[in-house]
Amino acid sequence: MNNSVLSVLNVRVFGNGPRVLVLTQTVGADQSVWRRVLPHLVVHHRVVAYDLVASGSVSPASYNRERYFTIDGYVDDLFQILDHLGVQQCVFIGQSFSSMIGMLAAVRRPQLITKLILFSASPRFENLPGEYNYGGGVFNREEVLSLRNALVTNYIDYAYRRAPPLAGPHQLPEAVQDFSHPFFNMLPSIALDAFITVFGTDLRDMLPWVRAPCVLVQSGFTCTPATSYLLEHLGGPTTVRFLRIRCHMPQVRRPERIATLLLNVLEDN
């Protein structure tokens, strides 16, 4: 990625408040998943939104397999964006894999990331049985292999099956379309690479070095194994906010509620 990073990753800046917020989303989706939340945030904040390179909204010509086969390329993209914009400090709002990007960025440049707000975060998404004894993930090995096989066999069918449920049940067609469109536009080869990167990333050893205050946001009423693991191992002050919204993309299903949560969290310095 070069000096065109702002245009390549569709970087957009909203508002002119004193505090900078960086909005990111899960792999495959694009910044449009935040569009119903954004108006609530820009009143008092400057908001930076962009698309991960593994999104159907980014030209496949910008994808470099060697660069993005690990999480490092994604973290470097974040640094390039913020450096180009002259951002010296920011609050990072991440989701799923992009939460990993934020945590690793907070380790490598702790002066840049002053706070983390992470939805559906995990330091490793695949559980490790037996002697490895790690249960802080979201999927077991059989589930990961099944998902990968579905992706490789028929990507369009995989996208149709995966995207709407991630947005949540009983969702408005417009919201599902916003969320699903980038998935359907991804090249299957890039989708597979992103899948391998997501499930191949393991940040467990890095967690004690994440010293920025962190707010973990999750669905349900009790901590998931991933949240419990992060609470135990993150190096900075960490709290949990629970949502009565059972879906992976709550900002699509209940944008007003997510906006209220974010504003409340941002008020807690």
Coordinates of C-alpha atoms in Angstrom, one line a residue:
M1 CA 0.0 0.0 0.0
N2 CA 1.4 3.4 -0.9
N3 CA 0.3 7.1 -0.6
S4 CA -3.0 6.3 -2.3
V5 CA -4.1 4.4 0.8
L6 CA -6.8 6.9 1.6
S7 CA -8.5 6.4 -1.8
V8 CA -7.8 2.7 -2.1
L9 CA -9.5 1.9 1.3
N10 CA -12.3 4.4 0.8
V11 CA -11.2 6.5 3.8
R12 CA -13.8 9.0 4.9
V13 CA -13.7 11.6 7.7
F14 CA -16.8 13.0 9.4
G15 CA -17.2 15.7 12.0
N16 CA -14.6 17.9 13.6
G17 CA -14.8 17.2 17.3
P18 CA -11.6 17.1 19.4
R19 CA -11.6 13.3 19.9
V20 CA -10.9 11.0 16.9
L21 CA -12.8 7.8 16.6
V22 CA -11.8 5.0 14.1
L23 CA -14.6 2.8 13.0
T24 CA -13.8 -0.6 11.6
Q25 CA -15.8 -3.7 10.9
T26 CA -15.5 -7.4 10.3
V27 CA -13.8 -8.9 7.3
G28 CA -16.1 -8.9 4.2
A29 CA -18.3 -6.1 5.4
D30 CA -17.6 -2.4 4.7
Q31 CA -18.1 0.9 6.5
S32 CA -21.7 1.1 5.4
V33 CA -22.7 -1.2 8.4
W34 CA -22.1 1.9 10.6
R35 CA -24.1 4.4 8.5
R36 CA -27.1 4.5 10.8
V37 CA -24.8 4.9 13.9
L38 CA -22.5 7.5 12.3
P39 CA -24.9 10.5 12.6
H40 CA -25.0 10.1 16.4
L41 CA -21.2 10.0 16.7
V42 CA -20.2 13.0 14.5
V43 CA -22.0 15.6 16.6
H44 CA -19.1 15.7 19.1
H45 CA -16.4 13.6 17.5
R46 CA -14.2 13.4 14.4
V47 CA -14.8 10.0 12.9
V48 CA -12.5 8.1 10.6
A49 CA -14.1 5.2 8.6
Y50 CA -12.5 2.9 6.1
D51 CA -12.8 -0.5 4.4
L52 CA -10.5 -3.3 5.1
V53 CA -8.7 -4.5 1.9
A54 CA -10.6 -7.8 2.2
S55 CA -13.9 -6.2 1.4
G56 CA -16.0 -6.3 -1.8
S57 CA -16.0 -2.5 -1.7
V58 CA -12.2 -2.3 -2.3
S59 CA -10.8 -3.0 -5.8
P60 CA -9.2 -6.5 -6.0
A61 CA -6.3 -4.9 -7.8
S62 CA -5.3 -3.4 -4.5
Y63 CA -5.0 -6.7 -2.8
N64 CA -1.5 -8.1 -2.3
R65 CA -1.6 -11.7 -1.1
E66 CA 1.9 -11.6 0.4
R67 CA 1.1 -8.4 2.3
Y68 CA -2.3 -9.5 3.7
F69 CA -1.8 -13.1 4.3
T70 CA -1.1 -12.1 7.9
I71 CA -2.7 -9.5 10.1
D72 CA 0.4 -7.3 9.9
G73 CA -0.6 -5.8 6.5
Y74 CA -4.0 -4.8 8.0
V75 CA -2.3 -3.1 11.0
D76 CA 0.1 -1.3 8.7
D77 CA -2.8 0.0 6.7
L78 CA -4.3 1.5 9.8
F79 CA -1.1 3.2 10.7
Q80 CA -0.7 4.6 7.2
I81 CA -4.2 6.0 7.3
L82 CA -3.8 7.7 10.6
D83 CA -0.4 9.0 9.8
H84 CA -1.7 10.5 6.5
L85 CA -4.5 12.2 8.4
G86 CA -2.2 13.5 11.1
V87 CA -4.0 11.7 13.8
Q88 CA -1.9 11.4 17.0
Q89 CA -4.4 9.8 19.3
C90 CA -7.6 7.9 18.7
V91 CA -10.3 5.6 20.1
F92 CA -10.4 2.4 18.1
I93 CA -13.8 0.8 17.6
G94 CA -13.3 -2.7 16.2
Q95 CA -15.4 -5.8 15.4
S96 CA -14.5 -9.4 15.2
F97 CA -11.2 -9.6 13.2
S98 CA -10.8 -5.9 13.2
S99 CA -10.7 -6.0 17.0
M100 CA -7.5 -8.0 16.6
I101 CA -6.2 -5.2 14.4
G102 CA -6.9 -2.7 17.1
M103 CA -5.3 -4.8 19.9
L104 CA -2.1 -5.4 17.9
A105 CA -2.0 -1.7 16.9
A106 CA -2.3 -0.7 20.6
V107 CA 0.7 -2.9 21.4
R108 CA 2.9 -1.6 18.5
R109 CA 2.0 2.1 19.0
P110 CA 0.5 2.5 22.4
Q111 CA 0.6 6.3 22.2
L112 CA -1.7 6.3 19.2
I113 CA -4.5 4.1 20.5
T114 CA -5.9 5.6 23.7
K115 CA -8.9 3.4 24.1
L116 CA -10.4 0.2 22.6
I117 CA -14.1 -0.5 22.1
L118 CA -14.3 -4.1 20.7
F119 CA -17.4 -6.0 19.5
S120 CA -17.3 -9.8 19.4
A121 CA -13.5 -9.8 20.1
S122 CA -11.3 -12.9 20.5
P123 CA -7.5 -13.3 20.6
R124 CA -7.9 -16.4 18.5
F125 CA -11.1 -17.5 16.8
E126 CA -10.4 -21.3 16.7
N127 CA -10.4 -23.3 19.9
L128 CA -7.5 -25.6 20.5
P129 CA -8.3 -28.9 22.2
G130 CA -6.2 -31.4 24.2
E131 CA -2.7 -30.3 25.3
Y132 CA -3.2 -26.8 24.0
N133 CA -6.2 -26.3 26.2
Y134 CA -7.6 -23.1 24.7
G135 CA -11.3 -22.6 24.7
G136 CA -11.4 -18.8 24.2
G137 CA -12.3 -19.0 20.6
V138 CA -15.6 -19.1 18.8
F139 CA -15.4 -22.2 16.6
N140 CA -13.9 -25.6 17.0
R141 CA -11.8 -27.3 14.4
E142 CA -14.6 -29.2 12.7
E143 CA -16.7 -26.0 12.4
V144 CA -13.7 -24.1 10.8
L145 CA -13.1 -26.9 8.3
S146 CA -16.8 -27.0 7.4
L147 CA -16.9 -23.2 6.8
R148 CA -13.8 -23.4 4.7
N149 CA -15.2 -26.2 2.6
A150 CA -18.4 -24.3 2.0
L151 CA -16.4 -21.2 1.0
V152 CA -14.2 -23.2 -1.4
T153 CA -17.0 -25.2 -2.9
N154 CA -19.4 -22.4 -3.8
Y155 CA -18.6 -18.9 -2.5
I156 CA -21.8 -17.3 -3.7
D157 CA -23.9 -19.9 -1.8
Y158 CA -21.6 -19.4 1.2
A159 CA -22.1 -15.6 1.1
Y160 CA -25.9 -16.0 0.8
R161 CA -26.0 -18.4 3.8
R162 CA -23.6 -16.4 6.0
A163 CA -24.3 -12.7 5.5
P164 CA -28.0 -12.4 6.4
P165 CA -27.7 -14.4 9.7
L166 CA -24.8 -12.2 10.8
A167 CA -27.0 -9.1 10.5
G168 CA -29.5 -10.8 12.8
P169 CA -33.0 -12.3 12.5
H170 CA -36.1 -10.4 11.3
Q171 CA -33.8 -7.7 9.8
L172 CA -35.1 -5.1 7.3
P173 CA -34.3 -6.0 3.7
E174 CA -32.4 -2.7 3.3
A175 CA -30.1 -3.4 6.2
V176 CA -29.4 -6.9 5.0
Q177 CA -28.6 -5.6 1.5
D178 CA -26.2 -3.0 3.0
F179 CA -24.4 -5.7 4.9
S180 CA -24.5 -8.4 2.2
H181 CA -23.5 -6.4 -0.9
P182 CA -19.7 -6.3 -0.1
F183 CA -19.7 -10.1 0.7
F184 CA -21.1 -10.9 -2.7
N185 CA -18.6 -8.6 -4.5
M186 CA -15.5 -10.3 -3.0
L187 CA -13.4 -12.5 -5.2
P188 CA -13.5 -16.1 -3.8
S189 CA -9.7 -16.2 -3.8
I190 CA -9.5 -13.1 -1.6
A191 CA -12.3 -14.4 0.6
L192 CA -10.3 -17.6 1.2
D193 CA -7.1 -15.7 2.0
A194 CA -9.0 -13.6 4.5
F195 CA -10.6 -16.7 6.0
I196 CA -7.1 -18.2 6.5
T197 CA -5.8 -15.0 7.9
V198 CA -8.6 -14.6 10.4
F199 CA -8.4 -18.2 11.7
G200 CA -4.6 -18.2 11.5
T201 CA -4.2 -15.2 13.7
D202 CA -3.3 -15.8 17.4
L203 CA -2.7 -12.8 19.7
R204 CA -2.8 -14.6 23.0
D205 CA 0.9 -13.8 23.8
M206 CA 0.3 -10.2 23.0
L207 CA -2.6 -9.6 25.4
P208 CA -0.6 -8.6 28.5
W209 CA 1.0 -5.8 26.4
V210 CA -2.3 -4.3 25.4
R211 CA -2.3 -1.5 28.1
A212 CA -5.0 0.8 26.6
P213 CA -8.3 0.8 28.5
C214 CA -10.6 -1.7 26.7
V215 CA -14.4 -2.1 26.6
L216 CA -15.6 -5.5 25.4
V217 CA -19.1 -5.5 23.9
Q218 CA -20.9 -8.8 23.5
S219 CA -24.4 -10.2 23.1
G220 CA -26.1 -12.1 25.9
F221 CA -26.1 -11.8 29.7
T222 CA -22.9 -13.7 30.6
C223 CA -19.4 -13.6 29.4
T224 CA -18.5 -15.8 26.4
P225 CA -15.3 -17.9 26.7
A226 CA -13.6 -15.3 24.4
T227 CA -14.6 -12.4 26.6
S228 CA -13.6 -14.2 29.8
Y229 CA -10.2 -15.0 28.3
L230 CA -9.7 -11.3 27.3
L231 CA -10.8 -10.1 30.7
E232 CA -8.2 -12.4 32.4
H233 CA -5.3 -11.6 30.1
L234 CA -5.5 -8.1 28.7
G235 CA -2.9 -5.8 30.3
G236 CA -5.0 -2.7 30.8
P237 CA -8.2 -1.9 32.6
T238 CA -11.0 -3.9 30.9
T239 CA -14.8 -3.8 31.3
V240 CA -17.7 -5.6 29.6
R241 CA -20.9 -4.2 28.2
F242 CA -23.7 -6.7 27.5
L243 CA -26.2 -6.4 24.7
R244 CA -29.7 -7.9 24.5
I245 CA -29.1 -8.3 20.8
R246 CA -28.2 -11.8 19.6
C247 CA -26.4 -11.2 16.3
H248 CA -22.9 -10.6 15.1
M249 CA -23.6 -7.2 13.7
P250 CA -25.7 -5.3 16.3
Q251 CA -25.0 -1.9 14.6
V252 CA -27.0 -3.2 11.6
R253 CA -29.9 -4.5 13.6
R254 CA -30.2 -1.9 16.4
P255 CA -28.2 1.2 15.3
E256 CA -29.7 3.6 17.8
R257 CA -29.0 1.3 20.7
I258 CA -25.4 0.9 19.6
A259 CA -25.0 4.6 19.2
T260 CA -26.2 5.2 22.7
L261 CA -23.9 2.5 24.1
L262 CA -20.9 4.0 22.3
L263 CA -21.6 7.5 23.5
N264 CA -22.0 6.3 27.0
V265 CA -18.7 4.4 26.8
L266 CA -16.9 7.5 25.3
E267 CA -18.1 9.6 28.2
D268 CA -16.4 7.2 30.7
N269 CA -12.8 8.5 30.6

